[in-house]
Amino acid sequence: MSTLRDLAEEHTALRPADIDHLHRIAGDWQLLSDLSFADLLLWVPVDGDGTFLCVAQVRPTTAPTAYLDDQVGRIVGGAEVAHLEVAHRQGRIWREGDPVWYGDVPARHEAIPVRLRTGDGEAGEVIAVVGRDTNLSTARTPSQLELNYLTTADDLAQMIADGTFPPPRHPGETTSAPRVGDGLVRLDANGKVTYASPNAQSAYRRLGYASHLVGEDLAKLHRRLAGDPLEGTDAGNAVLAALRGEAPPRREIDARGATMLTRALPLMPAGVPIGALVLVRDITEVRRRDRALITKDATIREIHHRVKNNLQTVAALLRLQARRVAMPEARVALEESVRRVASIALVHETLSMSSDEAVEFDGIVDRVASAATEVAATEVSVGMRRRGTFGVLPAEIATSLVMVLNELLLNAVEHGFPPADEEAGAPSPADAARPEAVVSAPRPEVVVSAHRARKQLHVTVTDNGRGLPDQFDAERGGNLGLQIVRALVTGELRGTIDLRNGADGGTEAAIVVPLARGTTDRLTGRAGPP
């Protein structure tokens, strides 16, 4: 489905600034739709030939929709858009005309011109039209709440026509905001409450205000309710800023263990400040859960930190024991165990600094590769290189995969590049003395490659060494390290591993690990199916 920007750029000559303004309207117009009890459709003129294109649509949450079908992308002309043409050409809100029928649904048409104010604050030309279409099938005598909704909706509609709605968003301001049904308070030009919806009254009651809100100075009330003087001043100043025609960011008020989110919007139809609209939402439970999550995250990070410390202690004890063992084979076995424990500790160290149970795995691979070249029992200098990116992996995959890579890298360094005098066909002293013989010899290197495809992680570890020995059994052969690798890949990771000689020489270990379904692929930012 094409986006608002795609449709506007393809079918109209609107400027980027015009399209940005239409995006701001579409980002904030759920408020107007709910207050109007009506569908809103954003229409843009196409090539000046009397036709209009619908580039965005929103349905009300407070009333039945007038359109069962999506209207975005529809191009219409003729008598069907006569009301849009009047609003676009004359620059005024159109409310005349008889109800129209969409199938079995009667609807009332309105058309609101959309202006973008110029740099000097003057109202610019009309760039689009908002169609406000109300389903009349459930029409009845409106209540006091509905009358206040409709009055406020008309004020905001006039502000769209003036180019003053939606207000500019402050840097760093979140897009979440209370909805109309959460709680609505209407203020006059002096900041006194003229109407408060039942949900708004309930939200203030939870903050400790038991009286009725009508007639109260809301800025002063916010200062009284907030336990923190600074917080109360901020919340009160937000209301005063809205009364001055400014658009303050959203504020929270904490009192008596309850938390309320507020958003104040100035009401300035035709440029005349007549008051403000304040939306409120009780978010006490949301903030309680947030605090619980923060505590849980801190506890999990502390657990990982302690596990890392314990593993490092185990590694140190094994290292001390290795120094006291006289048998070379036993010493080598203990030193290998030290490296394996240290690689697991590295994952827990990373998890202890993360806010969730996932790690950025590229840094871990780089550190394991660097350690493998430093501790490997070989006299040959081997280079390490990583190609591609692992991205962010969940802890259950990262812990096993780091051990697998540690074993494969150590095997590649220690067994793929023996000293030159051990290799069959090693160059003679006379050949070694020739510079061209030295230059032509490839530099020993191990490359770790990674990429993701079809919810699988593909990892290869390749070297340009001497390759696998003849008669090597890929299923059963190998030392303890390769047995650990096969057990972890096929067991813990539920993947596959293939050990083979590379096409250009050397050895290649190819691993395929399935990524958990339903988890976020943080490398691409997309979510997998559940």
Short mmCIF file of C-alpha atoms in Angstrom, two decimals, residues 98-498:
data_model
loop_
_atom_site.label_atom_id
_atom_site.label_comp_id
_atom_site.label_asym_id
_atom_site.label_seq_id
_atom_site.Cartn_x
_atom_site.Cartn_y
_atom_site.Cartn_z
CA ASP A 98 -28.16 17.37 2.03
CA PRO A 99 -27.08 14.01 3.42
CA VAL A 100 -25.64 11.54 0.94
CA TRP A 101 -25.85 7.75 0.93
CA TYR A 102 -23.02 5.24 0.87
CA GLY A 103 -24.88 2.00 0.25
CA ASP A 104 -27.30 1.77 3.16
CA VAL A 105 -25.45 4.37 5.28
CA PRO A 106 -26.62 8.01 5.29
CA ALA A 107 -23.79 10.50 5.84
CA ARG A 108 -23.30 14.24 6.21
CA HIS A 109 -20.49 15.85 4.21
CA GLU A 110 -18.24 18.64 5.46
CA ALA A 111 -15.06 19.96 3.89
CA ILE A 112 -12.25 21.73 5.76
CA PRO A 113 -9.51 23.54 3.80
CA VAL A 114 -5.94 22.80 4.89
CA ARG A 115 -3.46 25.66 4.97
CA LEU A 116 0.24 25.77 5.74
CA ARG A 117 1.27 29.02 7.38
CA THR A 118 4.12 30.93 5.77
CA GLY A 119 7.43 31.75 7.44
CA ASP A 120 6.13 35.15 8.63
CA GLY A 121 3.11 33.52 10.30
CA GLU A 122 0.56 34.44 7.63
CA ALA A 123 -2.03 31.94 6.43
CA GLY A 124 -0.85 30.43 3.17
CA GLU A 125 -2.74 28.97 0.25
CA VAL A 126 -4.97 25.92 0.53
CA ILE A 127 -2.91 22.77 -0.15
CA ALA A 128 -5.49 20.07 0.64
CA VAL A 129 -8.99 19.45 2.01
CA VAL A 130 -10.09 17.35 4.98
CA GLY A 131 -13.43 15.69 4.37
CA ARG A 132 -15.41 15.22 7.59
CA ASP A 133 -18.12 12.61 6.93
CA THR A 134 -20.53 11.65 9.72
CA ASN A 135 -22.58 8.45 9.81
CA LEU A 136 -26.18 9.58 10.47
CA SER A 137 -27.68 6.13 10.95
CA THR A 138 -27.44 6.45 14.74
CA ALA A 139 -28.36 10.14 15.00
CA ARG A 140 -30.03 11.15 18.26
CA THR A 141 -30.29 14.09 20.63
CA PRO A 142 -26.69 14.80 21.75
CA SER A 143 -25.76 14.74 25.44
CA GLN A 144 -23.77 17.45 27.21
CA LEU A 145 -20.58 15.46 26.62
CA GLU A 146 -21.31 15.15 22.89
CA LEU A 147 -22.14 18.84 22.58
CA ASN A 148 -18.80 19.76 24.18
CA TYR A 149 -17.02 17.30 21.88
CA LEU A 150 -18.65 18.80 18.79
CA THR A 151 -17.98 22.38 19.86
CA THR A 152 -14.31 21.62 20.45
CA ALA A 153 -14.15 19.75 17.12
CA ASP A 154 -15.46 22.83 15.29
CA ASP A 155 -12.78 24.99 16.94
CA LEU A 156 -10.04 22.57 15.87
CA ALA A 157 -11.49 22.38 12.35
CA GLN A 158 -11.27 26.15 12.08
CA MET A 159 -7.65 25.97 13.28
CA ILE A 160 -6.88 23.51 10.47
CA ALA A 161 -8.37 26.02 8.04
CA ASP A 162 -6.23 28.76 9.65
CA GLY A 163 -3.06 26.64 9.50
CA THR A 164 -2.58 26.58 13.30
CA PHE A 165 -3.44 22.91 13.91
CA PRO A 166 -1.72 20.64 14.58
CA PRO A 167 0.76 22.54 16.74
CA PRO A 168 4.49 21.94 16.15
CA ARG A 169 5.97 19.05 18.11
CA HIS A 170 8.71 19.85 20.60
CA PRO A 171 12.13 18.21 20.18
CA GLY A 172 12.19 14.84 21.94
CA GLU A 173 8.43 14.92 22.59
CA THR A 174 6.82 11.48 22.47
CA THR A 175 3.91 10.79 20.15
CA SER A 176 1.83 9.00 22.78
CA ALA A 177 -0.99 11.13 24.13
CA PRO A 178 -4.30 10.75 25.94
CA ARG A 179 -7.27 10.09 23.70
CA VAL A 180 -10.61 11.82 23.85
CA GLY A 181 -12.23 8.91 25.68
CA ASP A 182 -9.53 8.91 28.38
CA GLY A 183 -10.61 12.28 29.73
CA LEU A 184 -11.32 15.76 28.36
CA VAL A 185 -11.28 19.13 30.12
CA ARG A 186 -12.36 22.35 28.38
CA LEU A 187 -11.02 25.70 29.66
CA ASP A 188 -12.13 29.26 28.98
CA ALA A 189 -9.75 32.10 28.15
CA ASN A 190 -9.07 32.67 31.87
CA GLY A 191 -8.05 29.07 32.49
CA LYS A 192 -11.25 28.14 34.33
CA VAL A 193 -12.80 24.72 33.67
CA THR A 194 -16.06 24.96 31.72
CA TYR A 195 -16.50 21.23 31.17
CA ALA A 196 -14.89 18.00 32.38
CA SER A 197 -15.85 14.57 31.06
CA PRO A 198 -16.68 11.83 33.60
CA ASN A 199 -13.39 10.03 32.85
CA ALA A 200 -11.45 13.24 33.43
CA GLN A 201 -13.24 13.78 36.73
CA SER A 202 -12.33 10.22 37.77
CA ALA A 203 -8.65 10.76 36.86
CA TYR A 204 -8.42 13.86 39.06
CA ARG A 205 -10.24 12.05 41.87
CA ARG A 206 -7.46 9.45 41.90
CA LEU A 207 -4.96 12.29 42.34
CA GLY A 208 -6.86 13.36 45.47
CA TYR A 209 -9.25 16.02 44.14
CA ALA A 210 -12.77 14.97 45.15
CA SER A 211 -14.73 18.12 44.17
CA HIS A 212 -16.18 18.90 40.77
CA LEU A 213 -13.76 20.48 38.32
CA VAL A 214 -16.08 23.04 36.70
CA GLY A 215 -15.10 26.55 37.80
CA GLU A 216 -11.61 25.54 38.99
CA ASP A 217 -8.45 27.30 37.83
CA LEU A 218 -6.70 24.27 36.34
CA ALA A 219 -3.14 25.67 36.45
CA LYS A 220 -3.43 26.38 40.17
CA LEU A 221 -5.09 23.01 40.77
CA HIS A 222 -2.16 21.21 39.13
CA ARG A 223 0.28 23.05 41.38
CA ARG A 224 -1.70 22.06 44.46
CA LEU A 225 -2.05 18.42 43.51
CA ALA A 226 1.56 17.69 42.57
CA GLY A 227 3.67 16.59 45.51
CA ASP A 228 6.86 17.87 43.83
CA PRO A 229 6.86 21.71 43.64
CA LEU A 230 8.90 21.67 40.42
CA GLU A 231 6.61 19.09 38.84
CA GLY A 232 3.54 21.05 39.90
CA THR A 233 4.98 24.25 38.43
CA ASP A 234 5.70 22.49 35.12
CA ALA A 235 2.19 21.06 34.93
CA GLY A 236 0.62 24.39 35.78
CA ASN A 237 2.79 26.29 33.32
CA ALA A 238 1.77 23.86 30.57
CA VAL A 239 -1.84 24.94 30.99
CA LEU A 240 -0.88 28.63 31.00
CA ALA A 241 1.21 28.16 27.85
CA ALA A 242 -1.77 26.61 26.07
CA LEU A 243 -3.92 29.57 27.06
CA ARG A 244 -1.32 31.87 25.48
CA GLY A 245 -1.62 29.99 22.20
CA GLU A 246 1.51 27.90 22.65
CA ALA A 247 1.66 24.12 22.46
CA PRO A 248 3.50 22.78 25.53
CA PRO A 249 4.70 19.17 25.54
CA ARG A 250 2.91 16.44 27.43
CA ARG A 251 3.30 16.46 31.22
CA GLU A 252 2.81 13.94 34.00
CA ILE A 253 1.44 14.66 37.46
CA ASP A 254 2.15 12.37 40.42
CA ALA A 255 0.05 12.63 43.57
CA ARG A 256 -1.09 10.22 46.29
CA GLY A 257 0.55 7.29 44.49
CA ALA A 258 -1.32 7.96 41.23
CA THR A 259 0.06 9.27 37.92
CA MET A 260 -1.81 11.24 35.28
CA LEU A 261 -0.59 12.15 31.79
CA THR A 262 -1.82 15.51 30.46
CA ARG A 263 -1.71 17.22 27.09
CA ALA A 264 -2.81 20.83 26.72
CA LEU A 265 -3.83 22.24 23.33
CA PRO A 266 -4.61 25.88 22.64
CA LEU A 267 -7.98 26.73 21.08
CA MET A 268 -7.55 29.67 18.68
CA PRO A 269 -10.19 29.57 15.95
CA ALA A 270 -9.71 32.46 13.51
CA GLY A 271 -6.61 33.45 15.51
CA VAL A 272 -8.61 34.42 18.63
CA PRO A 273 -7.54 32.69 21.90
CA ILE A 274 -10.72 31.34 23.47
CA GLY A 275 -9.25 28.83 25.90
CA ALA A 276 -7.61 25.43 25.83
CA LEU A 277 -8.34 21.75 25.57
CA VAL A 278 -6.69 19.46 28.13
CA LEU A 279 -6.64 15.72 27.56
CA VAL A 280 -5.87 13.54 30.58
CA ARG A 281 -5.21 9.84 31.10
CA ASP A 282 -4.73 7.85 34.29
CA ILE A 283 -1.45 5.96 33.73
CA THR A 284 -0.89 4.77 37.30
CA GLU A 285 -0.83 1.09 36.35
CA VAL A 286 1.42 1.76 33.35
CA ARG A 287 4.01 3.52 35.50
CA ARG A 288 3.77 0.81 38.17
CA ARG A 289 4.57 -1.82 35.53
CA ASP A 290 7.39 0.35 34.20
CA ARG A 291 8.96 0.51 37.64
CA ALA A 292 8.55 -3.25 38.06
CA LEU A 293 10.27 -3.84 34.71
CA ILE A 294 13.14 -1.53 35.63
CA THR A 295 13.60 -3.44 38.89
CA LYS A 296 13.44 -6.76 37.06
CA ASP A 297 15.96 -5.62 34.44
CA ALA A 298 18.35 -4.46 37.14
CA THR A 299 17.98 -7.79 38.95
CA ILE A 300 18.68 -9.78 35.76
CA ARG A 301 21.76 -7.67 34.97
CA GLU A 302 23.03 -8.23 38.51
CA ILE A 303 22.53 -11.99 38.12
CA HIS A 304 24.53 -12.00 34.89
CA HIS A 305 27.23 -9.94 36.59
CA ARG A 306 27.49 -12.46 39.44
CA VAL A 307 27.49 -15.42 37.04
CA LYS A 308 30.32 -13.73 35.13
CA ASN A 309 32.28 -13.24 38.35
CA ASN A 310 31.71 -16.87 39.37
CA LEU A 311 32.85 -18.14 35.98
CA GLN A 312 35.95 -16.00 36.15
CA THR A 313 36.65 -17.46 39.61
CA VAL A 314 36.28 -20.99 38.22
CA ALA A 315 38.63 -20.10 35.35
CA ALA A 316 41.19 -18.72 37.81
CA LEU A 317 41.03 -21.89 39.94
CA LEU A 318 41.51 -24.05 36.84
CA ARG A 319 44.43 -21.88 35.77
CA LEU A 320 46.08 -22.28 39.21
CA GLN A 321 45.55 -26.02 39.04
CA ALA A 322 47.07 -26.17 35.57
CA ARG A 323 50.24 -24.53 36.84
CA ARG A 324 50.62 -27.24 39.53
CA VAL A 325 50.04 -30.22 37.27
CA ALA A 326 53.17 -32.00 36.12
CA MET A 327 51.62 -33.99 33.25
CA PRO A 328 51.65 -31.96 29.99
CA GLU A 329 48.42 -33.58 28.74
CA ALA A 330 46.56 -32.68 31.93
CA ARG A 331 47.90 -29.12 31.80
CA VAL A 332 46.71 -28.69 28.21
CA ALA A 333 43.25 -30.06 29.12
CA LEU A 334 42.93 -27.64 32.04
CA GLU A 335 44.05 -24.70 29.91
CA GLU A 336 41.44 -25.57 27.28
CA SER A 337 38.80 -25.67 30.02
CA VAL A 338 39.92 -22.22 31.16
CA ARG A 339 39.38 -20.84 27.66
CA ARG A 340 35.94 -22.42 27.38
CA VAL A 341 34.78 -21.05 30.72
CA ALA A 342 36.18 -17.61 29.85
CA SER A 343 34.25 -17.52 26.55
CA ILE A 344 30.97 -18.19 28.40
CA ALA A 345 31.86 -15.51 30.96
CA LEU A 346 32.28 -13.08 28.09
CA VAL A 347 28.62 -13.51 27.10
CA HIS A 348 27.41 -12.96 30.67
CA GLU A 349 29.61 -9.88 30.95
CA THR A 350 27.89 -8.44 27.89
CA LEU A 351 24.44 -9.39 29.21
CA SER A 352 25.20 -7.67 32.52
CA MET A 353 25.54 -4.39 30.61
CA SER A 354 22.46 -4.91 28.42
CA SER A 355 18.89 -3.86 29.15
CA ASP A 356 17.39 -7.09 27.80
CA GLU A 357 18.21 -10.76 27.32
CA ALA A 358 20.05 -10.16 24.05
CA VAL A 359 23.60 -9.24 23.11
CA GLU A 360 25.30 -7.41 20.27
CA PHE A 361 27.28 -10.43 19.12
CA ASP A 362 29.80 -8.82 16.74
CA GLY A 363 31.87 -7.39 19.58
CA ILE A 364 31.95 -10.78 21.33
CA VAL A 365 33.17 -12.52 18.17
CA ASP A 366 35.94 -9.95 17.73
CA ARG A 367 37.12 -10.44 21.32
CA VAL A 368 37.01 -14.26 21.08
CA ALA A 369 38.94 -14.16 17.79
CA SER A 370 41.58 -11.87 19.26
CA ALA A 371 41.96 -14.14 22.31
CA ALA A 372 42.26 -17.24 20.10
CA THR A 373 45.34 -15.86 18.35
CA GLU A 374 46.93 -14.87 21.66
CA VAL A 375 46.47 -18.14 23.57
CA ALA A 376 46.73 -20.71 20.76
CA ALA A 377 49.66 -23.09 21.11
CA THR A 378 51.35 -22.31 17.78
CA GLU A 379 54.41 -20.45 16.61
CA VAL A 380 52.71 -19.18 13.43
CA SER A 381 51.27 -15.65 13.38
CA VAL A 382 47.67 -15.96 12.16
CA GLY A 383 45.45 -13.03 11.17
CA MET A 384 41.78 -12.86 12.12
CA ARG A 385 39.03 -11.15 10.13
CA ARG A 386 35.24 -10.92 10.40
CA ARG A 387 32.95 -10.49 7.39
CA GLY A 388 29.28 -9.56 7.69
CA THR A 389 27.44 -9.04 10.94
CA PHE A 390 25.77 -11.32 13.47
CA GLY A 391 23.54 -8.54 14.79
CA VAL A 392 21.79 -8.94 18.13
CA LEU A 393 21.25 -12.50 19.34
CA PRO A 394 19.18 -13.80 22.26
CA ALA A 395 21.19 -15.07 25.21
CA GLU A 396 20.25 -18.72 24.71
CA ILE A 397 21.81 -18.67 21.21
CA ALA A 398 24.76 -16.43 22.07
CA THR A 399 26.02 -18.58 24.97
CA SER A 400 26.28 -21.76 22.91
CA LEU A 401 27.44 -20.04 19.73
CA VAL A 402 30.36 -18.31 21.43
CA MET A 403 31.66 -21.68 22.64
CA VAL A 404 31.29 -23.12 19.14
CA LEU A 405 33.22 -20.24 17.57
CA ASN A 406 35.88 -20.38 20.29
CA GLU A 407 36.54 -24.07 19.56
CA LEU A 408 36.53 -23.62 15.78
CA LEU A 409 38.89 -20.65 15.89
CA LEU A 410 41.35 -22.42 18.19
CA ASN A 411 41.25 -25.52 15.99
CA ALA A 412 41.86 -23.45 12.88
CA VAL A 413 44.83 -21.63 14.42
CA GLU A 414 46.46 -24.61 16.13
CA HIS A 415 45.89 -27.34 13.53
CA GLY A 416 45.58 -25.45 10.27
CA PHE A 417 48.98 -23.76 10.35
CA PRO A 418 51.75 -26.01 11.69
CA PRO A 419 55.36 -24.76 11.62
CA ALA A 420 56.92 -24.76 8.16
CA ASP A 421 59.44 -27.48 8.98
CA GLU A 422 56.58 -29.87 9.81
CA GLU A 423 54.87 -29.52 6.45
CA ALA A 424 55.56 -31.92 3.66
CA GLY A 425 57.26 -30.22 0.81
CA ALA A 426 58.48 -27.28 2.88
CA PRO A 427 60.68 -24.90 0.86
CA SER A 428 64.39 -25.52 0.95
CA PRO A 429 66.76 -23.02 2.64
CA ALA A 430 67.82 -21.84 -0.83
CA ASP A 431 64.17 -21.22 -1.86
CA ALA A 432 63.37 -19.53 1.44
CA ALA A 433 66.28 -17.16 0.83
CA ARG A 434 64.70 -15.93 -2.38
CA PRO A 435 62.48 -12.85 -1.78
CA GLU A 436 59.94 -13.84 -4.41
CA ALA A 437 59.33 -17.13 -2.60
CA VAL A 438 58.49 -15.27 0.60
CA VAL A 439 56.21 -12.80 -1.17
CA SER A 440 54.23 -15.51 -2.96
CA ALA A 441 53.39 -17.39 0.25
CA PRO A 442 49.86 -16.43 1.47
CA ARG A 443 49.58 -14.90 4.91
CA PRO A 444 47.95 -17.32 7.37
CA GLU A 445 44.41 -16.07 7.99
CA VAL A 446 41.12 -17.17 9.51
CA VAL A 447 37.87 -15.50 8.39
CA VAL A 448 34.56 -15.58 10.29
CA SER A 449 31.56 -14.77 8.06
CA ALA A 450 27.92 -14.29 9.06
CA HIS A 451 24.65 -13.37 7.38
CA ARG A 452 20.94 -13.93 7.95
CA ALA A 453 18.49 -15.42 5.48
CA ARG A 454 15.00 -16.88 5.91
CA LYS A 455 15.12 -16.69 9.70
CA GLN A 456 18.40 -18.55 9.82
CA LEU A 457 21.86 -17.44 10.86
CA HIS A 458 24.56 -18.71 8.48
CA VAL A 459 28.08 -18.72 9.93
CA THR A 460 31.28 -19.94 8.27
CA VAL A 461 34.78 -20.20 9.72
CA THR A 462 37.39 -20.59 6.95
CA ASP A 463 41.17 -20.69 6.93
CA ASN A 464 43.80 -20.87 4.21
CA GLY A 465 45.81 -23.56 6.00
CA ARG A 466 46.59 -27.14 5.08
CA GLY A 467 43.02 -28.45 5.17
CA LEU A 468 41.54 -31.56 6.75
CA PRO A 469 43.68 -34.73 6.87
CA ASP A 470 42.97 -37.59 4.53
CA GLN A 471 40.29 -40.06 5.66
CA PHE A 472 38.87 -37.46 8.07
CA ASP A 473 35.41 -38.48 9.30
CA ALA A 474 33.34 -35.30 9.59
CA GLU A 475 30.71 -37.06 11.73
CA ARG A 476 32.95 -38.80 14.26
CA GLY A 477 36.49 -37.57 13.77
CA GLY A 478 38.25 -34.79 15.57
CA ASN A 479 39.36 -33.96 19.07
CA LEU A 480 37.26 -33.11 22.11
CA GLY A 481 36.79 -29.56 20.86
CA LEU A 482 35.11 -30.69 17.64
CA GLN A 483 32.93 -33.12 19.60
CA ILE A 484 31.78 -30.21 21.78
CA VAL A 485 31.07 -28.16 18.64
CA ARG A 486 28.90 -30.87 17.08
CA ALA A 487 27.01 -31.46 20.33
CA LEU A 488 26.26 -27.76 20.82
CA VAL A 489 25.27 -27.06 17.21
CA THR A 490 22.97 -30.05 16.78
CA GLY A 491 21.70 -30.07 20.37
CA GLU A 492 21.52 -26.64 22.02
CA LEU A 493 21.29 -24.60 18.79
CA ARG A 494 19.15 -27.12 16.82
CA GLY A 495 21.27 -26.39 13.78
CA THR A 496 23.60 -28.13 11.36
CA ILE A 497 27.36 -28.10 10.83
CA ASP A 498 29.43 -29.16 7.84
#
